[in-house]
XYZ file of C-alpha atoms in Angstrom:
266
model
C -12.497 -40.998 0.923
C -16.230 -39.900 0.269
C -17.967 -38.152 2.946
C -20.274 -41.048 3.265
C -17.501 -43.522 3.496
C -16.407 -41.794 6.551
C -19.748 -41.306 7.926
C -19.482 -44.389 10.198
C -15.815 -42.888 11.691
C -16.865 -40.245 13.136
C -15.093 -39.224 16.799
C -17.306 -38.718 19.548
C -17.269 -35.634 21.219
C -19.876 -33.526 24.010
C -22.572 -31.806 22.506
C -20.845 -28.228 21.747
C -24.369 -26.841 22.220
C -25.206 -27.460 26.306
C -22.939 -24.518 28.015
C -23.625 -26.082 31.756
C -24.193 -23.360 34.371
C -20.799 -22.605 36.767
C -20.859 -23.835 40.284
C -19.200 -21.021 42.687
C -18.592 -21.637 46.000
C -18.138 -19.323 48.828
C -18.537 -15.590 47.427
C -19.524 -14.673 43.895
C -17.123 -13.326 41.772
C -16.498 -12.189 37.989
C -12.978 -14.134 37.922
C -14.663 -17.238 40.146
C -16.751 -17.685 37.020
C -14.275 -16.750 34.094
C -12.589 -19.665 35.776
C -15.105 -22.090 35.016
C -15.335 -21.422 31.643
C -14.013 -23.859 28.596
C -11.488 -23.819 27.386
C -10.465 -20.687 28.611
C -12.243 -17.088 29.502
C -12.499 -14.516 26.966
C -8.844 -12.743 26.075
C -8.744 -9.095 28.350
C -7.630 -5.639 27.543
C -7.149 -6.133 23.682
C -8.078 -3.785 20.951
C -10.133 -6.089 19.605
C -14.166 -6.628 20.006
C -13.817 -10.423 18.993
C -13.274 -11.915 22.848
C -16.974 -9.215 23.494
C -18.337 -11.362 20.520
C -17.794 -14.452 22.236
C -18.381 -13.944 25.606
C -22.417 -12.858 23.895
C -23.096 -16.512 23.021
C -23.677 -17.382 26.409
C -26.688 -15.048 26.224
C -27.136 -17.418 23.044
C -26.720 -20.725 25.546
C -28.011 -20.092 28.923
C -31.590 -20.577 29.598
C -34.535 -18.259 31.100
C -34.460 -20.012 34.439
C -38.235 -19.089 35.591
C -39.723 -21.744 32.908
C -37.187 -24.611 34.935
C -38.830 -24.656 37.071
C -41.978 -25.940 35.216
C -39.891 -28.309 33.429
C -39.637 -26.188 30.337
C -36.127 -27.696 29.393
C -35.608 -26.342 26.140
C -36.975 -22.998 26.490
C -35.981 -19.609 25.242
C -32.349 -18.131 25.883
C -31.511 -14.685 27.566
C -31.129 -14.014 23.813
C -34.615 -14.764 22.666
C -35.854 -12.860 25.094
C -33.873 -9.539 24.264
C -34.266 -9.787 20.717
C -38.269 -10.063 20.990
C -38.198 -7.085 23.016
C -36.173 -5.290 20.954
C -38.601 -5.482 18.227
C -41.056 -4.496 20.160
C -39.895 -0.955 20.241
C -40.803 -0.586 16.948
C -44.335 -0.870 17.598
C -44.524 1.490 19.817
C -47.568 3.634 19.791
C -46.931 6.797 18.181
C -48.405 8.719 21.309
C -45.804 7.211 23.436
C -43.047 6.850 20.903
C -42.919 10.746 20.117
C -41.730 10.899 24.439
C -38.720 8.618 23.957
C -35.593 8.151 21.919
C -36.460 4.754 20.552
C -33.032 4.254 19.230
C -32.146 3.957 22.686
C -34.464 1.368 23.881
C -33.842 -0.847 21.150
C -30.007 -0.561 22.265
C -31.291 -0.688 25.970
C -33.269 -4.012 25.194
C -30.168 -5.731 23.697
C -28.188 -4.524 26.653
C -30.573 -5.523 29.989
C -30.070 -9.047 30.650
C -26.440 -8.723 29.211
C -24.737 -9.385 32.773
C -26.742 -12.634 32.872
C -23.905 -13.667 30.430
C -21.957 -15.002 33.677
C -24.629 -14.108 36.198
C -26.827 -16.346 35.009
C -30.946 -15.912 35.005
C -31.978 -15.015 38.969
C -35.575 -15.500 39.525
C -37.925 -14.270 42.187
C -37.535 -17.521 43.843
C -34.047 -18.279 43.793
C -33.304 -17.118 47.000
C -30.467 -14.339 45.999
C -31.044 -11.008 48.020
C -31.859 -8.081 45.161
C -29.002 -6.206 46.753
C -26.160 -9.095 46.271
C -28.246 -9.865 42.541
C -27.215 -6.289 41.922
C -24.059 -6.462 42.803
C -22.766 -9.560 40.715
C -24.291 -7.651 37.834
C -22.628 -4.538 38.481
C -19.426 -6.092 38.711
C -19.833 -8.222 35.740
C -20.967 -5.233 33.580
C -17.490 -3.526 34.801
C -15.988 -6.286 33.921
C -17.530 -5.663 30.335
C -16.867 -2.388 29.901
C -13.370 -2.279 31.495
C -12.017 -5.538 30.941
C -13.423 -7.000 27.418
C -14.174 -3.178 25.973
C -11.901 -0.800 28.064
C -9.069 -0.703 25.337
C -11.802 -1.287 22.163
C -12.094 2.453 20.163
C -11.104 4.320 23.408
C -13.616 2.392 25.322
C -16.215 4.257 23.969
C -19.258 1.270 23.217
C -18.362 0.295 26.743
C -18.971 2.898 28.510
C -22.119 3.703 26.490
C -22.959 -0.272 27.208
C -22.374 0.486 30.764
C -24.748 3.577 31.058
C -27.081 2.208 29.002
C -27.203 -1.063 31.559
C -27.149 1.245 34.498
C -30.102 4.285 33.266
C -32.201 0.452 33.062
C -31.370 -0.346 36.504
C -31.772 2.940 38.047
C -36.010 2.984 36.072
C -36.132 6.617 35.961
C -35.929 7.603 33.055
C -38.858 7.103 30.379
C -37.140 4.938 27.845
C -36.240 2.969 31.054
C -39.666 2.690 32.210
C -40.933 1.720 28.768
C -38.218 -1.171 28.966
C -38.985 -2.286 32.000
C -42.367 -2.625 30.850
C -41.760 -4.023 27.370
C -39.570 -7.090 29.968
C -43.045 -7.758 31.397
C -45.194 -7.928 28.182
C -42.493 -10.044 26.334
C -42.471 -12.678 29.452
C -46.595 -12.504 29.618
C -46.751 -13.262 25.724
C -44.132 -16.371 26.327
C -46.010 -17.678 28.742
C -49.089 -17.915 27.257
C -47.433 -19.787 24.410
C -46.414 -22.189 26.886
C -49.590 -22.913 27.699
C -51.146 -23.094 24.355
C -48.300 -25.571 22.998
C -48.762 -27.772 26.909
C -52.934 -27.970 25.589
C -54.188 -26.551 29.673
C -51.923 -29.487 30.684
C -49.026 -26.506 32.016
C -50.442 -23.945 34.085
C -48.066 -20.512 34.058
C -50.631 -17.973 35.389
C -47.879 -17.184 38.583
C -46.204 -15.000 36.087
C -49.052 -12.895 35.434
C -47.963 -11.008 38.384
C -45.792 -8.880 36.749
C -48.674 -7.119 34.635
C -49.540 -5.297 37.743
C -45.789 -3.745 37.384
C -46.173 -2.080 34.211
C -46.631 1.609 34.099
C -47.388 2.785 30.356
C -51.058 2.976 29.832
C -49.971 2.036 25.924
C -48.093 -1.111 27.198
C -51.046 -2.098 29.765
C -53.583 -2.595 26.712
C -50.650 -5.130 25.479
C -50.690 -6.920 28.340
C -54.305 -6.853 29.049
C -54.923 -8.575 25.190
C -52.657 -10.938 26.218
C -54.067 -11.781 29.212
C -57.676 -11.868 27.680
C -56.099 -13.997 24.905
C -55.015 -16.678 27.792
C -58.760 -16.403 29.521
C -60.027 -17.355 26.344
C -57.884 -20.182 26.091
C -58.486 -21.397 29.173
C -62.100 -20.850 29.256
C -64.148 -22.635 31.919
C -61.373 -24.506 32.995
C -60.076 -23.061 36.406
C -56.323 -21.387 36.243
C -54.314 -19.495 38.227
C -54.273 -15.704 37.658
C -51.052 -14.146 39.144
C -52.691 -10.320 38.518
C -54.604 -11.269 41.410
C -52.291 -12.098 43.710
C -53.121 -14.767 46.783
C -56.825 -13.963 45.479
C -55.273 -15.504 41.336
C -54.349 -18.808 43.524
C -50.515 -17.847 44.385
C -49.197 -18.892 46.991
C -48.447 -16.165 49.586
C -45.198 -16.689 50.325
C -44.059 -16.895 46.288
C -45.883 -13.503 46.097
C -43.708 -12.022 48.900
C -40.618 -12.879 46.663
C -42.220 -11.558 43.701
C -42.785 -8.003 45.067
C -39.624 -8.263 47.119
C -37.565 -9.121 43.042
C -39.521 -6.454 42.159
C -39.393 -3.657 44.713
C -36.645 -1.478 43.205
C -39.008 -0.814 40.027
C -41.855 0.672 42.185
């Protein structure tokens, strides 16, 4: 039979491509989540990096949740967002790039969001404490180093995984700092794309908060051409300007939760 004779037989099936998000009750936990997932969780304490592989395409699958909210349904992926960063290192300014091991924040990029792989996206506004948000991704980025890598070449990648996830959280180093910041220029430039492709019919400008955040003068002229970029777009037309606060048009409470998301990065 030709493939076009059997074109008409096909068996349905779900769409392989929508991963739905885990419902956990009661406490969060790694395993409450590994439960969840179909057809079954990643294999544990192998030699092998292969169940690692897999357990990465749900960076692949789940969604950025902030742009949900503005009924963005088919937005970028953890993924996306990583792997525009990550290129972003290589444009670093050569006055900034001759402080940092660049190497490093390319790897530390690729790494940041990687607990968001069963954590999911948390946003300002979701209503998680930062310290219990912290925790879940502690635990799941034990989970990755121990569990998935612990017995993979000695455990070595996981433990440097594992630092490398933890020298971001902690933001004291410089090649953390210039990550951190390089997170807030990527989202800025996404959401100005948003608004060009939604024609002033979408306005983002809440998100323009986190341009305030960043520290690098090198990194603040990126953000402050995208930014001008979006003012031209927007020309006369009034819009909300999250770099200003209450004063940009954002509500006072949402601001509260954005500094409050923020805090630990001050």
């Amino acid at each position: 039979m030709s493939p076009e004779a059997g074109s008409d037989d096909k068996k349905a099936f779900p769409d392989p491509g929508i991963v739905a998000a885990p419902s956990i009750s009661g406490p969060w936990s790694v395993d409450k989540v590994l439960a969840t997932l179909s057809p079954a969780p990643p294999a544990e304490g192998t030699s092998s990096p292969v169940p690692y592989f897999h357990l990465l395409e749900r960076l692949k699958t789940n969604k950025r949740e902030g742009w949900r909210r503005f009924d963005i349904e088919r937005g970028e992926s953890i993924s996306d967002h990583m792997y525009r960063m990550s290129l972003m290192t290589m444009l670093c300014p050569p006055a900034l790039a001759a402080r940092l091991d660049l190497f490093k924040c390319m790897k530390m990029c690729l790494i940041h969001d990687m607990a968001e792989s069963l954590v999911g996206d948390i946003t300002p506004v979701d209503g998680v404490a930062k310290p219990e948000k912290s925790r879940r991704e502690a635990e799941t980025m034990d989970y990755i180093a121990g569990r998935l890598l612990g017995g993979v070449h000695g455990g070595l990648a996981g433990a440097e995984i594992r630092a490398i996830w933890q020298e971001y959280e902690d933001s004291e180093t410089d090649e953390s700092k210039f990550v951190h910041d390089l997170d807030k220029v990527e989202l800025l430039t996404q959401m100005v794309e948003y608004e060009r492709r939604a024609g002033r019919a979408l306005d983002l400008g809440e998100f323009a908060y986190v341009a305030t955040l960043i520290r690098n003068d090198e990194v603040k002229a990126w953000a402050a051409e995208v930014l001008a970029e979006r003012d031209a777009f927007w020309g006369a037309e009034a819009h909300v300007h999250g770099e200003a606060g209450v004063g940009g048009g954002v509500k006072a409470e949402k601001v509260e939760k954005q500094e409050a998301y923020y805090k630990k990065e001050g």
